[in-house]
Coordinates of C-alpha atoms in Angstrom, one line a residue:
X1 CA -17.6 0.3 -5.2
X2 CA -20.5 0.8 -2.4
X3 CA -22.6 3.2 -4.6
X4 CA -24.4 -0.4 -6.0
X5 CA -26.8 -2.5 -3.9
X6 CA -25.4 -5.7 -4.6
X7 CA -22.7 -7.7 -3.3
X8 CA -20.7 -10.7 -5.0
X9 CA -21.5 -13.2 -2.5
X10 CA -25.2 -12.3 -1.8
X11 CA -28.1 -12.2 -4.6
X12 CA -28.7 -9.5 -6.5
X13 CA -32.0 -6.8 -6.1
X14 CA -33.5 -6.4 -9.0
X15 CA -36.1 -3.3 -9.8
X16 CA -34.8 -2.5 -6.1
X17 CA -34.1 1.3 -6.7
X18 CA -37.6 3.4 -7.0
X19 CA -38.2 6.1 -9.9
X20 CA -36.8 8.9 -7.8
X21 CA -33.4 7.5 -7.6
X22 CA -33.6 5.6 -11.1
X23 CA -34.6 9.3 -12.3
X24 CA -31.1 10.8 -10.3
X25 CA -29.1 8.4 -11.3
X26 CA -30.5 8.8 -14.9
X27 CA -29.4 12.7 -14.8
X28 CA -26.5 12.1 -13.3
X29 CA -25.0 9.9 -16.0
X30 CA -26.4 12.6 -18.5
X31 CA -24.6 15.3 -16.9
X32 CA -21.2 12.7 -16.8
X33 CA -22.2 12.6 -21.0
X34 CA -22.4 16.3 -21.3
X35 CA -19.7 16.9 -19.1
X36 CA -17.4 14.5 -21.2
X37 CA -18.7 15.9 -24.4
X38 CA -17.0 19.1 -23.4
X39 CA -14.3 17.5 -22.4
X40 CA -13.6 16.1 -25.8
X41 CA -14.0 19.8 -27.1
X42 CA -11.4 20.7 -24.7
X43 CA -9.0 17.6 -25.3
X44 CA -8.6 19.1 -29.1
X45 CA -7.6 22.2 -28.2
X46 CA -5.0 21.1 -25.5
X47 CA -1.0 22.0 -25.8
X48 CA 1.2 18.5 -27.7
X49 CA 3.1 17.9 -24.2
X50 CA -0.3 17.1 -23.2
X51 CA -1.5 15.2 -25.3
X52 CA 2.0 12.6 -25.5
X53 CA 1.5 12.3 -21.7
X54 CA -1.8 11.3 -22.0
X55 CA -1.1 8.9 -24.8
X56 CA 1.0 6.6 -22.1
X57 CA -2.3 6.6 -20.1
X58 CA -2.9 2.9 -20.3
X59 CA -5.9 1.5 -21.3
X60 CA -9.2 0.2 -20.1
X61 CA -8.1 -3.6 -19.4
X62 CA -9.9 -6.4 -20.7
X63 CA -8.5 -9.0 -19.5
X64 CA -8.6 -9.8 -15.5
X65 CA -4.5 -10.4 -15.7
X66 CA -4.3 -6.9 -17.2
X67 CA -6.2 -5.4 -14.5
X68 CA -4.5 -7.2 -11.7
X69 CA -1.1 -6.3 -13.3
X70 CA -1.8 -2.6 -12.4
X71 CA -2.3 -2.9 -9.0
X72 CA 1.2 -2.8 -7.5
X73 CA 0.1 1.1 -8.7
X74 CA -3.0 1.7 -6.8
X75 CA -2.6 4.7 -4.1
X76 CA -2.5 1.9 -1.0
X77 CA 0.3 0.3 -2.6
X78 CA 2.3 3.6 -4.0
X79 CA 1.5 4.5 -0.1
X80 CA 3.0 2.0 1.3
X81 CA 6.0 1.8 -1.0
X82 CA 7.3 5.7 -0.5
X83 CA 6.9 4.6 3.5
X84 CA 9.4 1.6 2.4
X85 CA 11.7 3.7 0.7
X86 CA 11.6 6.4 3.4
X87 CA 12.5 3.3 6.2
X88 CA 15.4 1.9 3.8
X89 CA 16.5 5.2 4.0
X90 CA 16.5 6.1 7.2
X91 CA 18.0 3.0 8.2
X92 CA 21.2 3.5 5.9
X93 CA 21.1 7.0 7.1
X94 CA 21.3 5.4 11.2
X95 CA 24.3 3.3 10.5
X96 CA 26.4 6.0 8.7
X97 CA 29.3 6.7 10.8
X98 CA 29.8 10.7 10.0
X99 CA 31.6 12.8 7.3
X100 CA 34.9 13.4 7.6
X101 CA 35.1 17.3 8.8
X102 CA 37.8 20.1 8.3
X103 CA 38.2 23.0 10.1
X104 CA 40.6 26.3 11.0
X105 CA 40.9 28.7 13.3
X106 CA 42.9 32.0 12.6
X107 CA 43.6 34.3 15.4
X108 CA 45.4 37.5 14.9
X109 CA 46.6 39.6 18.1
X110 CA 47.6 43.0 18.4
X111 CA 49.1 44.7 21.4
X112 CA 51.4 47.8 22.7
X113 CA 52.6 49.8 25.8
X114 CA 49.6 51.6 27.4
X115 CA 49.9 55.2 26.3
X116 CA 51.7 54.5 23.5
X117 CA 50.6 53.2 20.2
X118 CA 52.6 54.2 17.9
X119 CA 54.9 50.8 17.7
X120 CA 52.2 47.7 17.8
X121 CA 52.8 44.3 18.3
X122 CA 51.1 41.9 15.9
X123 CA 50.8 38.1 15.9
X124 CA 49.5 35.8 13.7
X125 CA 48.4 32.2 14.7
X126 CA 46.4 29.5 13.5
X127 CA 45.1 25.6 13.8
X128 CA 44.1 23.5 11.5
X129 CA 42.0 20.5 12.5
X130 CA 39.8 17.4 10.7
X131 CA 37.9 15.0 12.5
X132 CA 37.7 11.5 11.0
X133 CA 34.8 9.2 12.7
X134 CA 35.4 5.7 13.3
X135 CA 32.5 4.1 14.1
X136 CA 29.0 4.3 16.1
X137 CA 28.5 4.3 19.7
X138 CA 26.3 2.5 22.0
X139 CA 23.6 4.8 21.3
X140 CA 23.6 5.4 17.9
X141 CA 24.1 1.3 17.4
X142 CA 20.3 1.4 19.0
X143 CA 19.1 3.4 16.5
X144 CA 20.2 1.2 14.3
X145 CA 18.8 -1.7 15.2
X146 CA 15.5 0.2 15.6
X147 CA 15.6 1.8 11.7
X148 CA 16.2 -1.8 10.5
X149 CA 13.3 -3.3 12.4
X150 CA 11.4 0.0 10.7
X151 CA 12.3 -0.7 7.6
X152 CA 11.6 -4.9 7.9
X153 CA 7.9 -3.7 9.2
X154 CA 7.4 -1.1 6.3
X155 CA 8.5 -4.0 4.0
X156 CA 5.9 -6.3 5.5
X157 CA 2.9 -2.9 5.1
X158 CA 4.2 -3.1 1.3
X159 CA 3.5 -6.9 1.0
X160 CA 0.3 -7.0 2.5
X161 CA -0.8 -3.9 0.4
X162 CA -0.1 -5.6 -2.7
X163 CA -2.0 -8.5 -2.0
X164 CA -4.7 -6.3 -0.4
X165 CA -4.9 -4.6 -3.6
X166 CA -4.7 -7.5 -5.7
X167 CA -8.5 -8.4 -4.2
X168 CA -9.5 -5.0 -4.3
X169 CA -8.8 -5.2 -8.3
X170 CA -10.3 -8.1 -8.5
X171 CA -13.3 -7.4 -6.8
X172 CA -13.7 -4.1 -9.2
X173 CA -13.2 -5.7 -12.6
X174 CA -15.2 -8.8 -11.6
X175 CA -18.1 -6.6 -10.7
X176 CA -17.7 -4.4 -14.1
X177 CA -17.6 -8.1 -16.0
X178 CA -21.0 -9.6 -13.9
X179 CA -22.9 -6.3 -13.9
X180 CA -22.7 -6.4 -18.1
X181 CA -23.1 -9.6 -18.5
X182 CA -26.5 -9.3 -16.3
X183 CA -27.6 -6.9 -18.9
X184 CA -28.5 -9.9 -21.4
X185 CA -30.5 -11.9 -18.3
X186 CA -32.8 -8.6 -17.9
X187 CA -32.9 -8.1 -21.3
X188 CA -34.4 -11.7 -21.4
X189 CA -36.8 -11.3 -18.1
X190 CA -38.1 -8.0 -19.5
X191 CA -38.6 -9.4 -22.9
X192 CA -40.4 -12.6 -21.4
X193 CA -42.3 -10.2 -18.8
X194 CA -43.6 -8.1 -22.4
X195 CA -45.0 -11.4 -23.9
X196 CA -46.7 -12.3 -21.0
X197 CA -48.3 -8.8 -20.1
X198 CA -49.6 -8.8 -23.8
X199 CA -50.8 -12.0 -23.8
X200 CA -52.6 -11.5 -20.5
X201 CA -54.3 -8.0 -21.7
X202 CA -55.5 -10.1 -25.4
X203 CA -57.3 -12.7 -22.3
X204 CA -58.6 -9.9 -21.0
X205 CA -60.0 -8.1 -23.9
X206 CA -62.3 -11.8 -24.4
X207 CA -63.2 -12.0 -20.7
X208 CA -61.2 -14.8 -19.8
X209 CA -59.0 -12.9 -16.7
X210 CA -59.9 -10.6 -14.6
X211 CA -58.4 -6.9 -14.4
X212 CA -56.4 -7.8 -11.4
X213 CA -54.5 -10.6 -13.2
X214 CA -53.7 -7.6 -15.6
X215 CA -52.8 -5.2 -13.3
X216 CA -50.1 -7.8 -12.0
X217 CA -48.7 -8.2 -15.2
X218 CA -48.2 -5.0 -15.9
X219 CA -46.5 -4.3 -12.6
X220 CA -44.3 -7.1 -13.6
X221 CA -43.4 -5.6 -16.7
X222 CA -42.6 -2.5 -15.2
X223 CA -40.5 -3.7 -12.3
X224 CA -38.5 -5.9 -15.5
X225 CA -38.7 -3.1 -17.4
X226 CA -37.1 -0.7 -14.5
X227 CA -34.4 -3.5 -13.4
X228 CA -33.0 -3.2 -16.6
X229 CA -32.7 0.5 -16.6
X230 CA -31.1 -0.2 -13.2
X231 CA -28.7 -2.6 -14.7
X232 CA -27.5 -0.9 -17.3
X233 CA -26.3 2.2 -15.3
X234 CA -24.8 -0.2 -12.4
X235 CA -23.0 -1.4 -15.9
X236 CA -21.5 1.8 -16.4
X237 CA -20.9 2.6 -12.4
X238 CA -19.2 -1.0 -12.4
X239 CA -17.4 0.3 -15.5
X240 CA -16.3 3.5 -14.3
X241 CA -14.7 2.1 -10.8
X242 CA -12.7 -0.5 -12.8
X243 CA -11.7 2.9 -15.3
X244 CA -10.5 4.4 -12.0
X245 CA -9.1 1.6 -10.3
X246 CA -7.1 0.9 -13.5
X247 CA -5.7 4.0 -13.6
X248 CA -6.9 4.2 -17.4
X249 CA -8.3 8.0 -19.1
X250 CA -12.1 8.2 -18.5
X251 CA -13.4 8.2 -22.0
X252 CA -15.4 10.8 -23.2
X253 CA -18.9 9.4 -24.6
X254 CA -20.3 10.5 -27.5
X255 CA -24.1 10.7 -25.8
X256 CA -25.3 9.8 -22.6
X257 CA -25.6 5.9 -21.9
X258 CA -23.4 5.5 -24.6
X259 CA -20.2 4.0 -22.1
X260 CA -21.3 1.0 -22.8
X261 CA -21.2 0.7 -26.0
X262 CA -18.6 2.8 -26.6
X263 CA -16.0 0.7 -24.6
X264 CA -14.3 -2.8 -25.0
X265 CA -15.8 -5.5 -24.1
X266 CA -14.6 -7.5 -20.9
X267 CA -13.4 -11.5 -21.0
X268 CA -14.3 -13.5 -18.5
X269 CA -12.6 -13.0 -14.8
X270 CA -12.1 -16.7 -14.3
X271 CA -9.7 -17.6 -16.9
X272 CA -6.8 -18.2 -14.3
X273 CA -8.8 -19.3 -11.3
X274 CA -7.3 -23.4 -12.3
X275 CA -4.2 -21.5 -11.3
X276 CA -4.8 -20.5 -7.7
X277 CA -3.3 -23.1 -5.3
X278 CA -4.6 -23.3 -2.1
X279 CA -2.3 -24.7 0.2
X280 CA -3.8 -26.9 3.2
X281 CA -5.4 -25.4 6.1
X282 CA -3.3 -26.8 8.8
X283 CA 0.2 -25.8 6.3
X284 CA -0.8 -22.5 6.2
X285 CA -1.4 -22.0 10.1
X286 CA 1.7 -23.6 11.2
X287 CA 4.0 -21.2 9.2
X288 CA 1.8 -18.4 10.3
X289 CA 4.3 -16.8 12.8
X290 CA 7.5 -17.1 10.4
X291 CA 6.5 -15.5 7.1
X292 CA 3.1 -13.2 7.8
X293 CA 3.6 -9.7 6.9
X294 CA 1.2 -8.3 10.1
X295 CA 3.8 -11.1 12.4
X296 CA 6.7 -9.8 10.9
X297 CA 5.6 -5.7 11.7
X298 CA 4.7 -6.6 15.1
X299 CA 7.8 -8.6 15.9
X300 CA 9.7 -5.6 14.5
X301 CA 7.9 -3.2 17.0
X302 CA 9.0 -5.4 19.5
X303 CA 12.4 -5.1 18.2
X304 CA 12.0 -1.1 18.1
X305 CA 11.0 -1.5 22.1
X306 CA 13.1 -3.8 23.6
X307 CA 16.7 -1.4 21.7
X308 CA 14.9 1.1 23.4
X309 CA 14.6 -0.3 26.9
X310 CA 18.5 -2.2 26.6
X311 CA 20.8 -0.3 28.9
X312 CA 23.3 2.2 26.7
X313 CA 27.1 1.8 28.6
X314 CA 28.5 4.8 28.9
X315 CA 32.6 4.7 28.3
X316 CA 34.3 5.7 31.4
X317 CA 37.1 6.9 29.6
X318 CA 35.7 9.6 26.9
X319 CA 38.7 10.9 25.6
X320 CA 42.1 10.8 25.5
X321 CA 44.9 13.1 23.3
X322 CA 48.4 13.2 22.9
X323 CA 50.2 16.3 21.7
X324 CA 53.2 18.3 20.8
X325 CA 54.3 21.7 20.9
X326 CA 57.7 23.2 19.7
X327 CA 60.0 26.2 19.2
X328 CA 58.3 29.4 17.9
X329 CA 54.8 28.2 19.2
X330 CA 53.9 25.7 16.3
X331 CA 52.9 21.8 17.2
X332 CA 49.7 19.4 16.5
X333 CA 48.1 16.9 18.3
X334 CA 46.2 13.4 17.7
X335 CA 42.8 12.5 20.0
X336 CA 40.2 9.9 20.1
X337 CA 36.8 10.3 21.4
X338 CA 35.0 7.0 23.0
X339 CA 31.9 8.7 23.5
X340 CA 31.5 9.7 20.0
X341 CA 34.0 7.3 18.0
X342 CA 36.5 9.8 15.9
X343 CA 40.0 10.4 15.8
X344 CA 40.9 14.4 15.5
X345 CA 43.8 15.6 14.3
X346 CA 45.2 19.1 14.6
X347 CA 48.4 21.1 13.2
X348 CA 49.2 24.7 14.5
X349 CA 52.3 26.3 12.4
X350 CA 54.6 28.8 14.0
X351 CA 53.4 31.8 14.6
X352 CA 54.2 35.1 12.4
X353 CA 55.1 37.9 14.7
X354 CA 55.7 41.4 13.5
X355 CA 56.4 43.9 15.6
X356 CA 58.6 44.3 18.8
X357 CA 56.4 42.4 21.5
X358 CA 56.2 44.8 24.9
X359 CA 55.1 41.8 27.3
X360 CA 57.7 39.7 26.3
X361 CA 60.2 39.0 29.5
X362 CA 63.0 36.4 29.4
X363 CA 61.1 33.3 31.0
X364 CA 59.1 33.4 28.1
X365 CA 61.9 33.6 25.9
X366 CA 62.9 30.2 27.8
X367 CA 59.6 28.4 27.3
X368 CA 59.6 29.2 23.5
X369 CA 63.0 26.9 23.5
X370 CA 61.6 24.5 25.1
X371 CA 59.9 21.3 23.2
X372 CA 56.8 19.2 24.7
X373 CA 55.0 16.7 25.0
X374 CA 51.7 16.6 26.5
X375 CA 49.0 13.5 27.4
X376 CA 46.0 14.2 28.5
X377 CA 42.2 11.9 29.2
X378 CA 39.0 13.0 30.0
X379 CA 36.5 10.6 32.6
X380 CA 33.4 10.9 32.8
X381 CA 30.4 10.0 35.2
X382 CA 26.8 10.4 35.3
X383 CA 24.8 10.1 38.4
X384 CA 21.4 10.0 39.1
X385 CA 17.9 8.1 37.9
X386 CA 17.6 10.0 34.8
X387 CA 18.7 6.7 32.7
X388 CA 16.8 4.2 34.7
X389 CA 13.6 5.8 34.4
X390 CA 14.1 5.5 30.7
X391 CA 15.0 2.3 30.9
X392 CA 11.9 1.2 33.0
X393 CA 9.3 3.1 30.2
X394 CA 10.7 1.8 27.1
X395 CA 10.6 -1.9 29.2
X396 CA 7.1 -1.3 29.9
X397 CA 6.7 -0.9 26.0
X398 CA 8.1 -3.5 25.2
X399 CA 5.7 -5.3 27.5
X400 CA 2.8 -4.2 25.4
X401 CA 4.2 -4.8 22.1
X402 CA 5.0 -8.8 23.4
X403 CA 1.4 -9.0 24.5
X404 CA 0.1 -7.7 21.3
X405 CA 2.2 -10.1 19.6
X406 CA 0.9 -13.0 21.3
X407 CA -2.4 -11.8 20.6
X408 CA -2.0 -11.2 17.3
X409 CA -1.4 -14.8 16.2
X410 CA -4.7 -15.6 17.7
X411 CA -6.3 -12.9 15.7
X412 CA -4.6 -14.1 13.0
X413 CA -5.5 -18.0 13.4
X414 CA -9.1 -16.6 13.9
X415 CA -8.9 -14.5 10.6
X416 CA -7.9 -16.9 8.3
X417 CA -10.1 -19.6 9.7
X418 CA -13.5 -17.5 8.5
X419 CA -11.7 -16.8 5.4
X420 CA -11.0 -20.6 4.8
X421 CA -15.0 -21.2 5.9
X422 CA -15.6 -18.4 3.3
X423 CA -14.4 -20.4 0.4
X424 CA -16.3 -23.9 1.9
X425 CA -19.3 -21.8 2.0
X426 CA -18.8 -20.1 -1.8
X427 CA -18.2 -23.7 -2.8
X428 CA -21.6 -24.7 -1.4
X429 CA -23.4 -22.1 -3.1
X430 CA -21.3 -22.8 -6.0
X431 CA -22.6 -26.4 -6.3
X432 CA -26.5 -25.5 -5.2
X433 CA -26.4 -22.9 -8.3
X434 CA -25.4 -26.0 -10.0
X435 CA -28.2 -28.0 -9.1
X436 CA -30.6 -24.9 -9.9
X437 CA -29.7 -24.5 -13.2
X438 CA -30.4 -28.2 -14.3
X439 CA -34.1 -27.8 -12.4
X440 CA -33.4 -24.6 -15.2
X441 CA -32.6 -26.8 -18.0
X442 CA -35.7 -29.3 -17.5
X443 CA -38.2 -26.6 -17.1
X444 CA -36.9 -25.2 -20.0
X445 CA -37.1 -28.7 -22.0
X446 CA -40.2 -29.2 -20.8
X447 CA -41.7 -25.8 -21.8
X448 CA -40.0 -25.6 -25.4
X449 CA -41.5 -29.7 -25.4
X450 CA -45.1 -28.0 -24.8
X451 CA -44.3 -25.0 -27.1
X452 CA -44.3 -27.9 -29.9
X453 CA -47.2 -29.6 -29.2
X454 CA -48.9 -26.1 -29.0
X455 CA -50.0 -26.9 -25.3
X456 CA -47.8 -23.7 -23.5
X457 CA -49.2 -20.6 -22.2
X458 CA -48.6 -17.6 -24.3
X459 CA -44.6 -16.4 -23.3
X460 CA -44.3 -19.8 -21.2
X461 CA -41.3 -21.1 -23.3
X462 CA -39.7 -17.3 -23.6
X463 CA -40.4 -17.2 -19.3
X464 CA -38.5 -20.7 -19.0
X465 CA -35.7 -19.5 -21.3
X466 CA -35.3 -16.4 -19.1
X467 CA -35.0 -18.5 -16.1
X468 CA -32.6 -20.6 -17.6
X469 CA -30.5 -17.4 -18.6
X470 CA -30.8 -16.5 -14.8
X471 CA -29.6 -19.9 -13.5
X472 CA -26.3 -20.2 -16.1
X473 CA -25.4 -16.3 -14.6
X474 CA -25.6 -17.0 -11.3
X475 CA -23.5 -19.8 -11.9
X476 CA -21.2 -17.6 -13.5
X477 CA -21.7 -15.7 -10.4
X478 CA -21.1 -18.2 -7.8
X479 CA -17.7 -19.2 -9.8
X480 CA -16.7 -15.4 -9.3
X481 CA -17.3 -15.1 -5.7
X482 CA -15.7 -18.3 -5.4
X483 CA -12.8 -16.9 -6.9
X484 CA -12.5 -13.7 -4.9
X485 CA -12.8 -16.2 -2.1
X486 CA -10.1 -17.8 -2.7
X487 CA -7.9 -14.7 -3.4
X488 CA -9.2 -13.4 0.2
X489 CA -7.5 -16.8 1.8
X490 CA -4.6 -15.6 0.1
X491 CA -4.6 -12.4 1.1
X492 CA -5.1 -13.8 4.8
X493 CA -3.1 -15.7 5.0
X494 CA -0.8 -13.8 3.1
X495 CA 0.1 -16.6 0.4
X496 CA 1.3 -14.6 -2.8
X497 CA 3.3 -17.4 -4.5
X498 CA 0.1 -19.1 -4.9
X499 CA -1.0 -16.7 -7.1
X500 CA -0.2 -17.1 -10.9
X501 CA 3.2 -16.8 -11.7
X502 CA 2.6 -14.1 -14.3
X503 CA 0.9 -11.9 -11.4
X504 CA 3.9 -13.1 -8.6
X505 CA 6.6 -11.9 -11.2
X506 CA 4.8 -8.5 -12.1
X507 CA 3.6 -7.6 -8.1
X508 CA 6.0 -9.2 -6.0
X509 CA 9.2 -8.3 -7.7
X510 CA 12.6 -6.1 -5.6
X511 CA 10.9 -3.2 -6.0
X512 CA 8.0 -4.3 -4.1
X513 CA 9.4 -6.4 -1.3
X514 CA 10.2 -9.8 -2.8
X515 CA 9.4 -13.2 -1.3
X516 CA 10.5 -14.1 2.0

């Protein structure tokens, strides 16, 4: 978009770029000819697969609506979405309690009488155990909150990147549309600038100017002559950004200069401008901190900082199990952890001896009669500074992020202030194009009134028509910058239902953040 020296809201240069650079941009757009000629060559010879994908390559739009219906796809916006879709997940994946886990533990023991081997003792025991968790603890309840205020701030990114990219589009396609339409205007002014050189050169051949007056001519033919060279490859620059912005297949022209003519021609970027509602000034500034996407982020950083500096409570109590344990060595058991919310329970079968065991002695004989029951609890206490440190960082955090927040809805006021001062200004220039183009329209009455009584100068009524094709484009141009005024308010102040409702059911749809 910067590789043209011309803006939408400012005038446009014209013969501004001298023969060196006319003559390297000339080659360039050869080369992009030969290059696509070659291109073609290749595109016959390439596999079917290849071919059907390219066939769902959409097309160059023609309509503004089309172009700004692919812009929920430009690279911002796909950017912004996968970092959506990232946050959503990671915030489902923060308030997942666990999977349920299984687990065993074999054990097989052999033993016998030192010095002799030859009849071993074997036992065979086991446990089986599955945890079941039951919910999230302090901790992991603060990482919640913080991968939900993520995911709130990546939704606002999303929304604002749409919009952003709605007056990027915009912007492109309405400089592809102005930059050929110019094309007739020079076309005009170099025509007009012809007439007058050769009528000036026929005054010279009978004496009647001198050579300077000539000379002057004929640089003004030249510089008409070279503005419309100009023109018509900022056309196909203009062209080629909306090609790219789109999305669309670079076509492959048959010569070079031919993109032009070799592509469709573009309607009119104003046809749903009577659409755009512009709320008022004071509305929009007064819901300013409850609905804008760069508010929303910001208060979810604050969010993020202040779960970080709240103070996590530690249970005292971090466990506590009950268990059993009868004849032959077989029992289970049922805990619960605080710390780490799951119950875990645990079976352990009689054991499978084989063998006659050497270290067995009466008591334990005994004990294996015996049946228990056991309770148990685990406390736990931490001491030291180790958490109040942390607490006093993430607290000075949070500190910056409230500051930036405050000053954020200053920048904010500030921002969409100019842009609202940017549309009274485009209307301004709007209505003094207005007022030059009916100074236009008289000189141009009053020229053609002279061309019939056979009083104008030679090229006089062809130089007035010229003008008057000048004035009615930069019109056309003022109502365009006007426009994309109106769309940067909207953007600002981050106002997407006023947009068409075509454009707010296409962009701002579930998949793309939705309205707030």
């Amino acid at each position: 978009m910067n590789n043209r020296d011309r803006t939408l809201g400012g005038d446009r240069a014209h013969g501004g770029a001298g023969p060196i650079g006319l003559a390297i941009a000339t080659l360039a757009l050869a080369a992009l000819g030969l290059a696509g000629a070659g291109a073609s060559r290749a595109y016959a010879e390439e596999p079917a697969a290849l071919l059907s994908s390219r066939a769902n390559t959409p097309e160059i739009p023609t309509t503004v609506l089309e172009a700004l219906d692919s812009a929920g796809d430009s690279p911002g916006v796909l950017e912004a979405r996968a970092a959506y879709d990232k946050a959503r997940v990671e915030a489902a994946a923060a308030g997942y309690r666990g999977d349920v886990s299984f687990s065993a533990r074999p054990s097989w023991e052999t033993s016998w009488v030192w010095g002799d081997a030859q009849d071993p003792y074997h036992e065979v025991t086991g446990t089986l155990e599955t945890t079941v968790p039951t919910g999230l603890n302090d901790a992991d309840h603060t990482r919640l909150r913080q991968a939900l205020s993520r995911s709130a701030a990546a939704e606002a990114e999303l929304r604002e990147a749409v919009l952003e990219a709605v007056v990027t589009t915009y912007s492109v396609y309405a400089e592809a549309y102005l930059a050929r339409a110019e094309l007739a205007v020079l076309e005009d002014e170099a025509e007009a600038a012809r007439l007058r050189s050769d009528a000036i050169e026929g005054r010279y051949a009978r004496g009647e100017v001198s050579l300077l007056e000539v000379l002057s001519e004929r640089e003004e033919l030249r510089n008409a002559e070279q503005a419309l060279d100009t023109g018509v490859m900022n056309a196909e620059l203009a062209l080629l950004d909306l090609i790219i912005e789109s999305g669309a297949e670079i076509p492959s022209p048959s010569r070079p200069g031919a993109l032009l003519d070799e592509s469709p021609q573009l309607r009119s970027p104003l046809e749903f401008v009577s659409e755009l509602k512009l709320p008022e000034h004071d509305t929009v500034l007064a819901r300013i901190d409850h609905s804008h996407p760069r508010i929303v982020r910001q208060q979810a950083l604050l969010e993020v900082a202040e779960a970080e500096s709240s103070p996590r409570r530690e249970p005292l109590l971090s466990s506590v199990s009950i268990g059993y344990s009868g004849q032959d060595g077989h029992g289970g058991a049922v805990s619960y952890s605080f710390r780490a919310p799951a119950v875990t329970l645990s079976y352990t079968p009689p054991r499978f001896e084989l063998g006659s065991d050497p270290g067995a002695s009466d008591s334990r004989r005994d004990r294996d009669d015996y049946e228990t029951v056991s309770l148990s609890a685990v406390f736990s206490v931490s001491l030291g500074r180790e958490r109040e440190y942390a607490a006093e960082t993430a607290l000075a955090a949070a500190s910056i992020e409230e500051r930036r927040l405050a000053a954020l809805h200053h920048t904010l006021v500030s921002e969409i202030t100019a842009a609202e001062r940017a549309v009274s200004n485009a209307e301004s220039r709007h209505q003094l194009a207005l007022q030059e183009l009916e100074r236009s329209e008289a000189a141009y009455a009053a020229a053609a009134a002279r061309s019939t009584l056979g009083t104008a100068q030679p090229g006089e009524p062809e130089s007035a028509a010229a003008a008057l094709s000048r004035s009615r484009f930069a019109v056309t141009e003022r109502e365009v910058s006007l426009a994309l005024e109106k769309l940067r308010y909207l953007a600002a102040a981050h106002l997407p239902q006023s947009l068409p409702q075509r454009l707010q059911n296409t962009l701002f749809n579930e998949h793309n953040g939705g309205f707030r």
